Tab-separated table of C-alpha atoms in Angstrom:
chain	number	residue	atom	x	y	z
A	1	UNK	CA	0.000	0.000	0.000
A	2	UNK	CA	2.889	2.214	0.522
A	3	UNK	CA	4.334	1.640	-2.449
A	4	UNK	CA	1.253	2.191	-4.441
A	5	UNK	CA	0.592	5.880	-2.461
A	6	UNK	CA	4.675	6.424	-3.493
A	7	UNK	CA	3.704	5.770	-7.107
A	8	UNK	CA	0.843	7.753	-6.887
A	9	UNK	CA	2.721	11.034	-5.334
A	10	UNK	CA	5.518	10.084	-8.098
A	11	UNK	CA	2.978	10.208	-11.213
A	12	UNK	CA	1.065	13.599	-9.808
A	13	UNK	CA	4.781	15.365	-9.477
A	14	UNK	CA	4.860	15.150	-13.073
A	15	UNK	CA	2.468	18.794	-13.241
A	16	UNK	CA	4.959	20.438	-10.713
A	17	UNK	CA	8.042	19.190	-12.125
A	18	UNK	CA	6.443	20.506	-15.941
A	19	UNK	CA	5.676	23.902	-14.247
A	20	UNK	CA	8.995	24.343	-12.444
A	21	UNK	CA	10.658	23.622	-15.956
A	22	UNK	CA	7.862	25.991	-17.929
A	23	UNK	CA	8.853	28.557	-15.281
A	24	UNK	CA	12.722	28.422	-15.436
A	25	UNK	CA	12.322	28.553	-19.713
A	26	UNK	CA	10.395	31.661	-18.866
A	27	UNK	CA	13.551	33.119	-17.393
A	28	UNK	CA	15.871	32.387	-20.680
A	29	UNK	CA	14.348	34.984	-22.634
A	30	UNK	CA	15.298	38.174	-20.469
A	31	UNK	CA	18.748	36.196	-19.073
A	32	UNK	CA	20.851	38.656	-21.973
A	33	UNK	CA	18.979	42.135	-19.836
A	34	UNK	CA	18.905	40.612	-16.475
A	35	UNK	CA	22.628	39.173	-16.672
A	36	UNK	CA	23.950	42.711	-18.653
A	37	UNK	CA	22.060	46.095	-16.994
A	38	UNK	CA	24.132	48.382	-18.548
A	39	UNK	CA	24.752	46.717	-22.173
A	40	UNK	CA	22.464	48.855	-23.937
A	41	UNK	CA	24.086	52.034	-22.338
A	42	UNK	CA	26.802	52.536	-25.095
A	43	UNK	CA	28.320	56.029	-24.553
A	44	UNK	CA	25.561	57.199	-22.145
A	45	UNK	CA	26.811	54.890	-19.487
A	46	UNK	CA	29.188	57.989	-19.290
A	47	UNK	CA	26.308	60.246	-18.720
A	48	UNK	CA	24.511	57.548	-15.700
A	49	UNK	CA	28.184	57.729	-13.840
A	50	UNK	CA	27.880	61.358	-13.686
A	51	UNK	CA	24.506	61.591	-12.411
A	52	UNK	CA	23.158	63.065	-9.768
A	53	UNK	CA	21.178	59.722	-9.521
A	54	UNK	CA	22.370	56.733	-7.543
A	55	UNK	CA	23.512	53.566	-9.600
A	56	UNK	CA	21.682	51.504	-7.334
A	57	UNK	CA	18.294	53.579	-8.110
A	58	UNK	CA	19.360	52.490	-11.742
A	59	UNK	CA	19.799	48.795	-11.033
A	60	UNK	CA	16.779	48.841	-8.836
A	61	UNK	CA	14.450	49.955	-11.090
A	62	UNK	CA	15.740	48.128	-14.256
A	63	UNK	CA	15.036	44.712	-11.542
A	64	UNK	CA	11.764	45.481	-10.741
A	65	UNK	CA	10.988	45.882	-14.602
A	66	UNK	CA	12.319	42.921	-15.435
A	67	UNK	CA	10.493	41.028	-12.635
A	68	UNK	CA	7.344	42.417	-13.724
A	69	UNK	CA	7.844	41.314	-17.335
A	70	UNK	CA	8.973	37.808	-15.944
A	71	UNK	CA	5.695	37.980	-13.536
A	72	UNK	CA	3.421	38.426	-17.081
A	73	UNK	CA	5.456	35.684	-18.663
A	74	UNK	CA	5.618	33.410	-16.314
A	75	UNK	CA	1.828	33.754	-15.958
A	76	UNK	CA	1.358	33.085	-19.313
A	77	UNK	CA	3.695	30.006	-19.692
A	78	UNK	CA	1.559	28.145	-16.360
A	79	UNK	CA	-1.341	28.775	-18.160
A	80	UNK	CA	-0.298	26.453	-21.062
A	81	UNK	CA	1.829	24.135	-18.813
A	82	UNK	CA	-1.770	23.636	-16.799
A	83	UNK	CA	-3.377	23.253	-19.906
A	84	UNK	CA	-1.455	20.637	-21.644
A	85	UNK	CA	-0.642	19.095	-18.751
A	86	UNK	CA	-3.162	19.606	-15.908
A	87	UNK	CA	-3.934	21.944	-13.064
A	88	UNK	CA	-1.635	21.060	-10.069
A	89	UNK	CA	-2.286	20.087	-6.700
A	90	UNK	CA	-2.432	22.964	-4.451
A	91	UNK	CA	0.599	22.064	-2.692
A	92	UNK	CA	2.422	22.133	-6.184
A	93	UNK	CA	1.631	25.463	-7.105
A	94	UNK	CA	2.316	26.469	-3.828
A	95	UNK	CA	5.849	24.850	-4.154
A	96	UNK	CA	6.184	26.287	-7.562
A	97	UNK	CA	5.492	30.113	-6.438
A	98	UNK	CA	7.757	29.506	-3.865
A	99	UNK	CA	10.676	28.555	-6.072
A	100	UNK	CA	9.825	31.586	-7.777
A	101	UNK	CA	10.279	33.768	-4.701
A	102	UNK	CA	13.737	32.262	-4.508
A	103	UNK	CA	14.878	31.790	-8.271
A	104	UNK	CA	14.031	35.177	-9.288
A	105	UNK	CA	15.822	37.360	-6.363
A	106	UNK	CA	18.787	34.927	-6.499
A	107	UNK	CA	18.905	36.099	-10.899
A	108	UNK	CA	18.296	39.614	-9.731
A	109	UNK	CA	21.341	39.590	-7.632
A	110	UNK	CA	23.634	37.283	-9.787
A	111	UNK	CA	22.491	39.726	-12.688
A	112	UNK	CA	23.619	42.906	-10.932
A	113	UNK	CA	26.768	41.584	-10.227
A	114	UNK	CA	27.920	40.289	-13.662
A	115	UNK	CA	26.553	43.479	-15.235
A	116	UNK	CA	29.316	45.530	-13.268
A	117	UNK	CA	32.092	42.730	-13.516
A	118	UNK	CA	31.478	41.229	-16.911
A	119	UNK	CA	29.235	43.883	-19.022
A	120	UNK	CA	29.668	43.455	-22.981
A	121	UNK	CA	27.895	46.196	-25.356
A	122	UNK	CA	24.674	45.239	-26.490
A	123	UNK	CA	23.550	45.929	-29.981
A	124	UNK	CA	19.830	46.456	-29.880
A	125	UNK	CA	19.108	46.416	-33.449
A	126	UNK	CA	20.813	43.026	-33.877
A	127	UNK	CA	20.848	41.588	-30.445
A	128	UNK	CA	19.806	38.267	-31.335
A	129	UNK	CA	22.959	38.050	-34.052
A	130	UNK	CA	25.475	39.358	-31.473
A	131	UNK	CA	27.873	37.794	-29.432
A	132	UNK	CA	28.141	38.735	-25.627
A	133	UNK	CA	30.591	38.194	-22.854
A	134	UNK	CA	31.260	34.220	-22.865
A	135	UNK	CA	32.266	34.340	-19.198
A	136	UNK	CA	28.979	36.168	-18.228
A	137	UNK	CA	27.124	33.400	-20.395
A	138	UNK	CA	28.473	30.880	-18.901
A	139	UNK	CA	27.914	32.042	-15.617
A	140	UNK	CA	24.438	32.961	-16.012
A	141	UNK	CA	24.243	29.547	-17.620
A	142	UNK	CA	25.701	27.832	-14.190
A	143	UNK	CA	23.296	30.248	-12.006
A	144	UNK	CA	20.362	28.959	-13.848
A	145	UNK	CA	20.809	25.388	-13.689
A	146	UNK	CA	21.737	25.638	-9.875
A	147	UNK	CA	18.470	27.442	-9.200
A	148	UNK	CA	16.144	24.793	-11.201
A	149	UNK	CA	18.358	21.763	-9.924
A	150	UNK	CA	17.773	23.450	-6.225
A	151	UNK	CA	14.190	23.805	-6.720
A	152	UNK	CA	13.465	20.351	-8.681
A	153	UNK	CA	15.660	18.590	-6.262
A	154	UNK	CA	13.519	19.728	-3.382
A	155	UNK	CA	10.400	18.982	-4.900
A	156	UNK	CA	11.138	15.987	-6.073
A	157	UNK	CA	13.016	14.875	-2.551
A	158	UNK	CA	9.380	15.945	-0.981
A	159	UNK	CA	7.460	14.022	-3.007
A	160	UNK	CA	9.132	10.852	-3.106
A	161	UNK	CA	8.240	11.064	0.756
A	162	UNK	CA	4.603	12.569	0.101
A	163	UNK	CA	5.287	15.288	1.363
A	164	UNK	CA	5.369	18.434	-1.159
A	165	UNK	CA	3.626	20.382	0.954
A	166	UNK	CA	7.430	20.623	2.740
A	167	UNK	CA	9.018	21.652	-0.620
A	168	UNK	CA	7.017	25.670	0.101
A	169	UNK	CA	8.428	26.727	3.533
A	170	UNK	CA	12.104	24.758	2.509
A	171	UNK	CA	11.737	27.294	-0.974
A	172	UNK	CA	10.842	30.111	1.134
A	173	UNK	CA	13.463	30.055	3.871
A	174	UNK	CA	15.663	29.946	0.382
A	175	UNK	CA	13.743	32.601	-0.921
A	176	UNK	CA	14.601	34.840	2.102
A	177	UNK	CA	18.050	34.080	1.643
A	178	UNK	CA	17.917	35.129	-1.874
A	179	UNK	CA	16.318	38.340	-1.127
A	180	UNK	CA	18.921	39.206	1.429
A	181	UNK	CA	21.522	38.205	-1.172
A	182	UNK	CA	19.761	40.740	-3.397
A	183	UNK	CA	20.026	43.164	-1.269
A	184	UNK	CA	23.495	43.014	-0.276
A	185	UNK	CA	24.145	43.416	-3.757
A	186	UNK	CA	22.295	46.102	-4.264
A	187	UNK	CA	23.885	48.137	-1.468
A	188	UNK	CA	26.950	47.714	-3.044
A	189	UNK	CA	26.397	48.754	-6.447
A	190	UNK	CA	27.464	52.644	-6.447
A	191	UNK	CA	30.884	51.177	-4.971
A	192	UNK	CA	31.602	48.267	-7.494
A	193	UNK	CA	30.287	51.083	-9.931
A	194	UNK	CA	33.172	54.063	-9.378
A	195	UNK	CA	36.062	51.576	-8.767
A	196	UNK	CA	34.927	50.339	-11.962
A	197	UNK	CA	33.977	52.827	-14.030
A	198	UNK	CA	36.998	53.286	-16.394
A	199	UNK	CA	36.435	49.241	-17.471
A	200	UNK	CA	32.799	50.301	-17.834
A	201	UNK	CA	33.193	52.875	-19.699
A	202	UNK	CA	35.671	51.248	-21.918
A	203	UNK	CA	33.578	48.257	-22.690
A	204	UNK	CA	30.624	50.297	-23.307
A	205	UNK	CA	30.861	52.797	-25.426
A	206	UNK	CA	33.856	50.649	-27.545
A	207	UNK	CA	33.682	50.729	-31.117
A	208	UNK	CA	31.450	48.087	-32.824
């Protein structure tokens, strides 16, 4: 009998674990803004150091418009997981918002930090053709995978048990974490900005 109800919790992860996935592909798409802040800058980013305006106002701003474009995305990309696949359990959605909460302040901060250590000019009128910074790919790449293999690995450790309802405070606790990461970063930001503003402004405003 227990075997059957582990089966059982084991077959029903499969809406989650299709969710979780749907949302981290959701992510991809903004990963070249999020990652690169100040790419699309060129020669103003000359003009941003010299403002009045705190870099970290920047940053902060450009994050919370990027979370509310992921928020409308990801909203979208559940609605077609759920409909090709199901509607989850409560506990899954629960555990798949809560991932959220932790995946997307843990890219904000990991995205604010490359952007001032590894920034590469973006080209807007032929982004998709250019080539970026191959460390800040990578890196991205690696921060990505860690947050889905975090969030599926917890998941699917709770569920084996039958117990995904554990997955949403374990996420959260992360999620915390993440946001304090965040904001550490952010703090910083006017800092790592003037001791680095000659490589900025170098990269940036470089001929094509």
């Amino acid at each position: 009998l227990a075997s059957m109800n582990r089966n059982t919790h084991m077959r029903s992860f499969n809406v989650p674990l299709g969710l979780l996935f749907g949302l981290a592909y959701a992510f991809v798409g903004f990963t070249q803004f999020v990652y690169n802040n100040l790419g699309g800058e060129g020669p103003g980013i000359q003009l941003l150091l010299l403002s009045p305006t705190p870099i970290r106002n920047v940053f902060l701003a450009r994050n919370l418009f990027h979370a509310t474009l992921f928020a409308v995305d990801a909203l979208l990309v559940s609605i077609m997981v759920c409909w090709r696949l199901g509607t989850p359990p409560p506990e899954a959605l629960a555990a798949s918002v809560a991932w959220v909460l932790f995946a997307l302040p843990l890219h904000l901060g990991a995205g604010n930090l490359f952007s001032l250590i590894m920034p590469y000019k973006i080209n807007l009128g032929r982004i998709g053709r250019q080539k970026g910074s191959q460390g800040n790919a990578l890196l991205s790449m690696l921060v990505q995978a860690g947050a889905l293999a975090v969030g599926a690995g917890v998941m699917a450790l709770c569920a084996f048990f039958g117990r995904l309802w554990l997955a949403v405070p374990i996420l959260l606790i992360l999620a915390a974490a993440a946001v304090f990461g965040w904001m550490r970063v952010l703090s910083n930001v006017d800092r790592m900005a003037t001791a680095r503003r000659d490589d900025l402004i170098s990269t940036l405003v470089k001929a094509e």
